[in-house]
Tab-separated table of C-alpha atoms and ligand atoms in Angstrom:
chain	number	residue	atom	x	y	z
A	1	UNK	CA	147.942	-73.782	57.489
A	2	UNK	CA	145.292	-72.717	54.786
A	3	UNK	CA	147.140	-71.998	51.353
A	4	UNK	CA	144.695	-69.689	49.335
A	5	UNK	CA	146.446	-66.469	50.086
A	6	UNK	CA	143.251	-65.418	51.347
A	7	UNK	CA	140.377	-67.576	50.345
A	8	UNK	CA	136.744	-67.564	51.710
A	9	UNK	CA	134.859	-64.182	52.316
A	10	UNK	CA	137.973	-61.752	51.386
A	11	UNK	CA	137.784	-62.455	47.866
A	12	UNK	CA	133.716	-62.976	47.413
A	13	UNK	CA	132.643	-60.023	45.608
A	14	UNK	CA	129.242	-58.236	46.337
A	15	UNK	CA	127.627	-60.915	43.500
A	16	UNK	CA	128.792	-63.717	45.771
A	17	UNK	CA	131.126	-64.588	42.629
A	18	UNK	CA	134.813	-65.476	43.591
A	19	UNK	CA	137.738	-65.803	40.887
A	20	UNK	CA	141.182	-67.006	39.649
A	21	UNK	CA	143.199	-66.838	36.892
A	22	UNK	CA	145.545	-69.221	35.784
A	23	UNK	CA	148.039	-69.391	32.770
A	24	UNK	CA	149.457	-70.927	29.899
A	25	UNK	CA	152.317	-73.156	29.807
A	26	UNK	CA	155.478	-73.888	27.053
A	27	UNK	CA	157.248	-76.669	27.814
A	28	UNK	CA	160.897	-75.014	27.085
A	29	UNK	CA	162.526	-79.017	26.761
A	30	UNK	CA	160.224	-81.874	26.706
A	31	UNK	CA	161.526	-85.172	26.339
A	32	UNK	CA	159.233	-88.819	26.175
A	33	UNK	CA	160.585	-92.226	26.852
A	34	UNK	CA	159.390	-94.975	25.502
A	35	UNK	CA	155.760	-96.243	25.843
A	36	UNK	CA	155.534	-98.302	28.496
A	37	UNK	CA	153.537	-101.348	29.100
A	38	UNK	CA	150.306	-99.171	30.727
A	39	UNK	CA	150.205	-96.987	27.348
A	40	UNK	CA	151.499	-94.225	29.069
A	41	UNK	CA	155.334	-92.404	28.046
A	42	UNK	CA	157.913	-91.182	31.234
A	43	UNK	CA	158.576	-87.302	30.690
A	44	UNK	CA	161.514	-84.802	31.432
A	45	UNK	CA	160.201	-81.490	31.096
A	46	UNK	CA	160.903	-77.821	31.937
A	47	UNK	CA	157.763	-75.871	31.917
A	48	UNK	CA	157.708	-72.215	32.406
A	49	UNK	CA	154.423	-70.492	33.069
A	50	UNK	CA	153.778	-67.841	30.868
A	51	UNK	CA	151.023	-64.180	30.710
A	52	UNK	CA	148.141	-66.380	28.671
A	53	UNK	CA	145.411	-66.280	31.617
A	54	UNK	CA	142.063	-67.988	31.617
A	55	UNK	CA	139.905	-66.811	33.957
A	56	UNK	CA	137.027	-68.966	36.148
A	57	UNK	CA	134.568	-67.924	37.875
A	58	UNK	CA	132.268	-69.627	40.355
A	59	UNK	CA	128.939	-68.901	41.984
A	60	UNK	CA	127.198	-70.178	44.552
A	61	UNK	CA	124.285	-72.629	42.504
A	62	UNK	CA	122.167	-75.618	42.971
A	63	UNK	CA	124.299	-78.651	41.531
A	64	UNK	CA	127.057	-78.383	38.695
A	65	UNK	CA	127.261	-75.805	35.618
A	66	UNK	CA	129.326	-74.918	33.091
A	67	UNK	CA	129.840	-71.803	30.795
A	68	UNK	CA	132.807	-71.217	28.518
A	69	UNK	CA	133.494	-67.858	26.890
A	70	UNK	CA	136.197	-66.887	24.660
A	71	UNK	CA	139.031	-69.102	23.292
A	72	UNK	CA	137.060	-72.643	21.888
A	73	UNK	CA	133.849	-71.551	23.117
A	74	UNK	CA	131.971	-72.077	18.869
A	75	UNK	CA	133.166	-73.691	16.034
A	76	UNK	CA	132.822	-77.386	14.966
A	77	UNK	CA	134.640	-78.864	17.992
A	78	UNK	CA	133.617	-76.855	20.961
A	79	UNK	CA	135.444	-76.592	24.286
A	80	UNK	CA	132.716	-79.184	26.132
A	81	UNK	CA	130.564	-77.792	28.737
A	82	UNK	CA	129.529	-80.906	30.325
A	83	UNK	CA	130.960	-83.215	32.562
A	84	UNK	CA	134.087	-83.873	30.092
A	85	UNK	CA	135.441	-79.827	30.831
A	86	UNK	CA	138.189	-80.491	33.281
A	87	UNK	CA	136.144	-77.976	35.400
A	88	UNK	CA	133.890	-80.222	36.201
A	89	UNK	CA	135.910	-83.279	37.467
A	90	UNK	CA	138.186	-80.439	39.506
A	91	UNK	CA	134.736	-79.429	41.760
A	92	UNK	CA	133.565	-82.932	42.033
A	93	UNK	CA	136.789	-83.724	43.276
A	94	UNK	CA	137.216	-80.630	45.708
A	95	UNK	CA	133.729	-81.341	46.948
A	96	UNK	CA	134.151	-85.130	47.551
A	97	UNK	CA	137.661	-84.501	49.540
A	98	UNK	CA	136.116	-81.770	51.269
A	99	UNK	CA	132.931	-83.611	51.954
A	100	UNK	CA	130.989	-80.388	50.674
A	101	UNK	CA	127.660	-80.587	47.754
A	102	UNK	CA	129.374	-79.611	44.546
A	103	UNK	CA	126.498	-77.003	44.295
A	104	UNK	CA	128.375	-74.092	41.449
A	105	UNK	CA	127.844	-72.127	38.672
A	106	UNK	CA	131.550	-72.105	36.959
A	107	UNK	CA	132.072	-69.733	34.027
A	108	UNK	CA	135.587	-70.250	32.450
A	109	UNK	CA	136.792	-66.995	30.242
A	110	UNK	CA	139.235	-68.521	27.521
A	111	UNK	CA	142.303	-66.878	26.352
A	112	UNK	CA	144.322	-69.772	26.080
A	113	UNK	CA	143.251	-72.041	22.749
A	114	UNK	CA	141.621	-75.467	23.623
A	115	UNK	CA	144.040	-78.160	21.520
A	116	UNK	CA	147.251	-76.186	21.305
A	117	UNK	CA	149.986	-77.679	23.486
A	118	UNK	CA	149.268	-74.886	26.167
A	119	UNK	CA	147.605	-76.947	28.645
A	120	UNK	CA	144.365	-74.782	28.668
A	121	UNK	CA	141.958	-77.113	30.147
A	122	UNK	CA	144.700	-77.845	33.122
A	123	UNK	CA	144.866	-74.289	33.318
A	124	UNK	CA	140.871	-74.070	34.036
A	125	UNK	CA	140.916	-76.837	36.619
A	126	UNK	CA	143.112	-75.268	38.339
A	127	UNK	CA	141.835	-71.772	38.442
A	128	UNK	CA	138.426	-73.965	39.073
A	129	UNK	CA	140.431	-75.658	42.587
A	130	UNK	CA	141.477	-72.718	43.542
A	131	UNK	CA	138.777	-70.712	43.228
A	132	UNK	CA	136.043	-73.162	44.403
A	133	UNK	CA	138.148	-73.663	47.568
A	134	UNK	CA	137.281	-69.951	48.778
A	135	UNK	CA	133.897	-70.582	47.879
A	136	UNK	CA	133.376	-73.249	49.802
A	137	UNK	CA	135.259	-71.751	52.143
A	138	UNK	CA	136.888	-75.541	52.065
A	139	UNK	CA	139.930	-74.368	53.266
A	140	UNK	CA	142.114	-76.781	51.638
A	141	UNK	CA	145.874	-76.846	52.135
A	142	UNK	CA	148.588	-76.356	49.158
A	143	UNK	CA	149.378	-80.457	49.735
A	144	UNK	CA	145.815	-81.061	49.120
A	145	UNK	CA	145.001	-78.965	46.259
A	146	UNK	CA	148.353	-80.337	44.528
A	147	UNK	CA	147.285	-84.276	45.014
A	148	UNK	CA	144.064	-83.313	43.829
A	149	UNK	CA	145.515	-81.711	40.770
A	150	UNK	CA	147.736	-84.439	40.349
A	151	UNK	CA	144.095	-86.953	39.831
A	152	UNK	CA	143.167	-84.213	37.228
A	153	UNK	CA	145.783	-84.477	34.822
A	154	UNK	CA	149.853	-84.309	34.145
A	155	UNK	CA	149.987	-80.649	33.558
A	156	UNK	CA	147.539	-79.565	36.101
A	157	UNK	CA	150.220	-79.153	39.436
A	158	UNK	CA	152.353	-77.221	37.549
A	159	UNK	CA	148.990	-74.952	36.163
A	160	UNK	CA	148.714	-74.426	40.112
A	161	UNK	CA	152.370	-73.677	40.535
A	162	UNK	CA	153.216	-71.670	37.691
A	163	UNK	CA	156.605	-70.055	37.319
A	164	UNK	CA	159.281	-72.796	36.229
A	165	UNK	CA	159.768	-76.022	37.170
A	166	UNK	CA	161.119	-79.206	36.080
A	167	UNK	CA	158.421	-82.070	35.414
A	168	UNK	CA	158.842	-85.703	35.475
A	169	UNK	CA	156.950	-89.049	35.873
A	170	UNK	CA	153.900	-88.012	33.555
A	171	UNK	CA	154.496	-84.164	33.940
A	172	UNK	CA	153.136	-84.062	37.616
A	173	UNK	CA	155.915	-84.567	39.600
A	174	UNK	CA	157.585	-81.373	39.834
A	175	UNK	CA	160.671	-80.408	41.106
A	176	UNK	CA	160.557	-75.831	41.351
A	177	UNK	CA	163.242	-73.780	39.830
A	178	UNK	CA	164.046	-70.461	40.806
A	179	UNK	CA	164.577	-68.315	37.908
A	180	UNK	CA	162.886	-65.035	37.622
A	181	UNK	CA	164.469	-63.265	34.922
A	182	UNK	CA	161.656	-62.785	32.427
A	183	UNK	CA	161.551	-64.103	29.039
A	184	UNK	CA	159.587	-62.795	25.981
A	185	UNK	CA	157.883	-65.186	23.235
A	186	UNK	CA	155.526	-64.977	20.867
A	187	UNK	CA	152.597	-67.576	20.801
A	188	UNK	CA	152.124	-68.112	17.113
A	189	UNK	CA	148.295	-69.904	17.494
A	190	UNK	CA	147.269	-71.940	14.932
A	191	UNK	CA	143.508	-72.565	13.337
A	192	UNK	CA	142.592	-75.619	14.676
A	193	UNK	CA	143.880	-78.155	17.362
A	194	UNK	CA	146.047	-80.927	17.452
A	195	UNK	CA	145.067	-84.386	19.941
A	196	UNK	CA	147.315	-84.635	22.074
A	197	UNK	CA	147.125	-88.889	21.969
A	198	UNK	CA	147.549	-88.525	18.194
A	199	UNK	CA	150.802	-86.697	18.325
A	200	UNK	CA	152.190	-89.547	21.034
A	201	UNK	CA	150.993	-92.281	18.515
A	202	UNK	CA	152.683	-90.994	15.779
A	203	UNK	CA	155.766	-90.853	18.022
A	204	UNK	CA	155.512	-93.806	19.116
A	205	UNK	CA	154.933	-94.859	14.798
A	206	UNK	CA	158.043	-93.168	13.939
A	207	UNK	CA	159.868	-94.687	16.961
A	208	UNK	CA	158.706	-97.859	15.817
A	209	UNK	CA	159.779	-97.414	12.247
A	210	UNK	CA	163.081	-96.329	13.288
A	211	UNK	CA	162.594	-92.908	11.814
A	212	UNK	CA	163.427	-91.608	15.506
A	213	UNK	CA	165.574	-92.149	18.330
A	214	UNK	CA	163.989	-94.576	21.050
A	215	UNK	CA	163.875	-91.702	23.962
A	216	UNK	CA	165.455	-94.261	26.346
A	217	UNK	CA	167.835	-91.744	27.867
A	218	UNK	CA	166.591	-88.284	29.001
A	219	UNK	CA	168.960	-85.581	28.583
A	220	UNK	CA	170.015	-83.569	31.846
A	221	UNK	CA	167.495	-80.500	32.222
A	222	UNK	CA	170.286	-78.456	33.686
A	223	UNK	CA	171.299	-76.530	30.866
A	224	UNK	CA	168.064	-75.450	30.603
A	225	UNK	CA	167.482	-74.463	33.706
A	226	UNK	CA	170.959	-72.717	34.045
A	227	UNK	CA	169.428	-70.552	30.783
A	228	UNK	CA	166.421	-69.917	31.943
A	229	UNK	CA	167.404	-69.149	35.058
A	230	UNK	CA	170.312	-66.400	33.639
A	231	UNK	CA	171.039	-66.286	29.843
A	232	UNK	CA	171.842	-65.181	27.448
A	233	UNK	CA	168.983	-65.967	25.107
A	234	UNK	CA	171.156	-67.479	22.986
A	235	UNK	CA	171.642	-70.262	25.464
A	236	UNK	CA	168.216	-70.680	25.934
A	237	UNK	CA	167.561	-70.810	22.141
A	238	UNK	CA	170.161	-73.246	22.232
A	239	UNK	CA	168.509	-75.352	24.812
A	240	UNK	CA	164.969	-75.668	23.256
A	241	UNK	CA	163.767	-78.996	22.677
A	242	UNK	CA	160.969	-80.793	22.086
A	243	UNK	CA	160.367	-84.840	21.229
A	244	UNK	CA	156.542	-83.956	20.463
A	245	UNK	CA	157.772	-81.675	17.593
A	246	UNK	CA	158.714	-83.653	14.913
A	247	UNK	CA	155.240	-86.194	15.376
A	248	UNK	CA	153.494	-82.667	15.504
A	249	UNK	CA	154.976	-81.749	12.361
A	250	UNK	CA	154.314	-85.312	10.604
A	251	UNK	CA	150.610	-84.484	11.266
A	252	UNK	CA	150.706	-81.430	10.581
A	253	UNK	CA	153.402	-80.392	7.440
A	254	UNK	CA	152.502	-76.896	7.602
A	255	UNK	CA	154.384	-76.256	11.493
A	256	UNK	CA	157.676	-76.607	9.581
A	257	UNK	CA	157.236	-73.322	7.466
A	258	UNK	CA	155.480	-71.748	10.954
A	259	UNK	CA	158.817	-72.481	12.706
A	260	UNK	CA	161.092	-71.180	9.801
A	261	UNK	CA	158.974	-68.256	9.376
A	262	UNK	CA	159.444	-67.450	12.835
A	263	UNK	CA	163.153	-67.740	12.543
A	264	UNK	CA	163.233	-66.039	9.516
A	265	UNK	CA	161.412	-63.053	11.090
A	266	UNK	CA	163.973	-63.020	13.659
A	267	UNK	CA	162.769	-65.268	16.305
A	268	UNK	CA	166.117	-66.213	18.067
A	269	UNK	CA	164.645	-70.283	18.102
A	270	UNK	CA	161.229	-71.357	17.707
A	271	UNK	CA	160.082	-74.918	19.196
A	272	UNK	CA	156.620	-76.548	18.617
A	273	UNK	CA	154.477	-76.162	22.042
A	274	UNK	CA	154.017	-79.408	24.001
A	275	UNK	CA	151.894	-81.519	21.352
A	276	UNK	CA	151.686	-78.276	19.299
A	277	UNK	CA	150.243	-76.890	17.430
A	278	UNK	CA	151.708	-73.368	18.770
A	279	UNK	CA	154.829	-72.420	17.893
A	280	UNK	CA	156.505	-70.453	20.574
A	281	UNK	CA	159.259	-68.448	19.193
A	282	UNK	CA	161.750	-66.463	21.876
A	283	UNK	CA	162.850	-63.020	21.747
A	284	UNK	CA	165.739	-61.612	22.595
A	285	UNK	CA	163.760	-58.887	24.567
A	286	UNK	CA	159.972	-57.021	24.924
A	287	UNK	CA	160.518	-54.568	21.931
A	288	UNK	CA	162.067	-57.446	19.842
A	289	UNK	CA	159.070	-59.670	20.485
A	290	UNK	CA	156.682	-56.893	19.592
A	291	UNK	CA	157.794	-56.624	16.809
A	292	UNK	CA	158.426	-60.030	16.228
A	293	UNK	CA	154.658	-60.488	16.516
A	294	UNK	CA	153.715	-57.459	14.146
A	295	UNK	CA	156.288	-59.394	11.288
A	296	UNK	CA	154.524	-62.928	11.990
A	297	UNK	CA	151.098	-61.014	12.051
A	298	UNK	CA	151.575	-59.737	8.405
A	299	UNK	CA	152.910	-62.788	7.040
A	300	UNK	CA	149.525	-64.944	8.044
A	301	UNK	CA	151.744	-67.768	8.878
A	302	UNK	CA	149.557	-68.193	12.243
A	303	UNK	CA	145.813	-67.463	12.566
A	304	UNK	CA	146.686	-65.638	15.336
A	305	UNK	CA	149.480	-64.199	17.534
A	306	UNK	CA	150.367	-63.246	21.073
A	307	UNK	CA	152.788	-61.821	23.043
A	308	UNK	CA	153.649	-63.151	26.097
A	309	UNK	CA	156.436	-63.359	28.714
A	310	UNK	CA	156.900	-65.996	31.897
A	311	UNK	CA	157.676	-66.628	34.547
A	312	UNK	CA	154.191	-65.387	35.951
A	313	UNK	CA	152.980	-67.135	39.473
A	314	UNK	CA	150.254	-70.478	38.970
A	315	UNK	CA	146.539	-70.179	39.688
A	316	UNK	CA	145.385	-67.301	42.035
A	317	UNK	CA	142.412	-65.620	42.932
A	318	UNK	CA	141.647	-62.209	41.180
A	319	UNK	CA	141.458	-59.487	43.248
B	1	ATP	P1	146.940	-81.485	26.842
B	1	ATP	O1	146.712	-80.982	28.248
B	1	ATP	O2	146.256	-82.792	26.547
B	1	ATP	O3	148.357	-81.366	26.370
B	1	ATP	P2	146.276	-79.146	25.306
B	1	ATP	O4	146.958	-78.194	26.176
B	1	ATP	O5	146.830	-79.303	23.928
B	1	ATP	O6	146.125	-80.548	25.950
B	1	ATP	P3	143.602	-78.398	26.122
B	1	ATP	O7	143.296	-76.996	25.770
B	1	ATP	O8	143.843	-78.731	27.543
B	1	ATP	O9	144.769	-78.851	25.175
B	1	ATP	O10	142.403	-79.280	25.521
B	1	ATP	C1	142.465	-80.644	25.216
B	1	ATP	C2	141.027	-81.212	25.099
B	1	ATP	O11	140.462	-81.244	26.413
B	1	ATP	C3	140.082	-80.342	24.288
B	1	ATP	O12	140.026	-80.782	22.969
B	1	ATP	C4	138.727	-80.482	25.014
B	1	ATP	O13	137.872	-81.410	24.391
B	1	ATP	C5	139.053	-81.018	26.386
B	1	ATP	N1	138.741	-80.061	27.488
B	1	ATP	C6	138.148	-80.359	28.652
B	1	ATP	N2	138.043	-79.279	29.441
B	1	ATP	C7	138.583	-78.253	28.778
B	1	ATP	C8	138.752	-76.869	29.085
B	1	ATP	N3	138.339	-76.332	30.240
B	1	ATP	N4	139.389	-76.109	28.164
B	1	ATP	C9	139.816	-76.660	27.007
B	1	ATP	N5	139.643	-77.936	26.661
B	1	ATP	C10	139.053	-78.737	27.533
């Protein structure tokens, strides 16, 4: 059984151009064990998939390109359009498993920031799997584009599943959740990017100084899930967690006053973003995180804002 709801010809437009979306996460709980012996930390997390979409596009061409547009495109650390864009390593790895030429012009279309804890980059290699699969016509099943995926990076499964789902191992072993009751947030996005390794090292710092608990037990997700999956919001505000905040914070001071000010405007919690540096605050409803968004917008807390809900499905084609 093929898995791209309908892949190949169907979704090539007249250009010969096929392609996909795929969207933001927040990791509603996150918790890190300890760092083990290979450098890498065990996770528990809950991600929920949520209305920030890149978009990639693919052509047929003659060996590998890469465009980005959008989100990270200028600036002094650009979103890299070489062989280090997670693009790249997601055809070369679709064309080597499908024993296909990775012959393709990709464009990724940014919405979602490069640096900011909402696993953009997983999100375009993703969208790029997907949408090279139809193509190439390669025809790949679900299984296949998920171990694939898996190679990529921890978030990238769960970029191709979307909706919610419980994460462990590094992030890529996911367990789905069934909860489709929608939940409105407001992406407070901040000016520039936080590493991702950085934020674990200073964990692991103030671990080692004894400034934070050692992570050796993960909490049960269930709460979580049992919010997410029917309220009220106050249980899910109540259920936020994250053990990447308060590193994120050490680094960088200035996410404490985001997160009050996003209380203070009448967020019902706010929690720092994976390794940050968005803050996404929860709403009680739409209207409230409207104008949620128009409060935080006014106060410059953020250099920008967006309003967004989840669950929304994983990477799709368009069309
Ligand atoms: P992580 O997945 O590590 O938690 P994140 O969600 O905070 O990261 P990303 O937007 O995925 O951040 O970007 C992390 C880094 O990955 C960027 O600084 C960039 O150099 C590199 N990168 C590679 N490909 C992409 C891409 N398609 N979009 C954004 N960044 C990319």
């Amino acid at each position: 059984m093929t898995w791209s709801t309908a892949g190949g010809p169907g979704h090539t437009r007249g250009d010969g151009a096929v392609s996909a979306h795929a969207p933001a996460k927040v990791n509603v709980s996150l918790a890190v064990g300890p760092l083990r012996e290979d450098g890498y930390h065990d996770l528990q997390t809950v991600y929920l998939a949520v209305s920030l979409l890149d978009t990639v596009t693919v052509r047929r061409g003659e060996g590998l390109s890469v465009t980005v547009t959008g989100e990270g495109a200028d600036g002094p650390d650009p979103v890299p359009t070489d062989r280090r864009n997670l693009v790249w390593r997601a055809a070369e790895l679709l064309a080597d498993h499908a024993g296909v030429a990775p012959d393709a012009a990709i464009a990724v279309d940014k919405a979602i920031p490069a640096a900011a804890g909402l696993a953009g980059g997983s999100a375009d290699a993703a969208a790029a799997l997907v949408a090279l699969d139809a193509l190439w016509g390669t025809h790949a099943t679900r299984g296949d584009l998920t171990a694939l995926a898996a190679q990529l990076g921890s978030d990238v499964p769960f970029s191709l599943a979307g909706g919610v789902a419980i994460g462990n191992g590094r992030g890529e072993r996911l367990t789905p959740v069934l909860a489709r009751r929608p939940w409105h947030w407001v992406l407070g996005i901040a000016g520039g990017g936080l590493s991702t390794p950085a934020v674990y090292a200073e964990l692991d710092r103030l671990r080692a100084e004894g400034r934070l608990p050692d992570g050796a037990a993960f909490p049960s997700p269930e709460p979580v899930v049992a919010a997410l999956r029917s309220g009220p919001v106050e249980a899910l505000a109540a259920a936020l967690a994250n053990d990447l905040q308060a590193p994120a914070v050490s680094l960088r001071p200035a996410l404490r006053r985001a997160l009050r000010g996003a209380t203070d405007a009448g967020a019902a919690a706010a929690v720092v973003s994976g390794s940050g540096p968005t803050v996404a605050a929860l709403a009680a409803d739409e209207d409230a995180a409207v104008r949620l968004a128009a409060v935080l917008a006014g106060e410059g807390l953020f250099r920008t804002v967006r309003v967004v809900h989840g669950p929304v499905p994983g990477a799709r084609l368009v069309g």
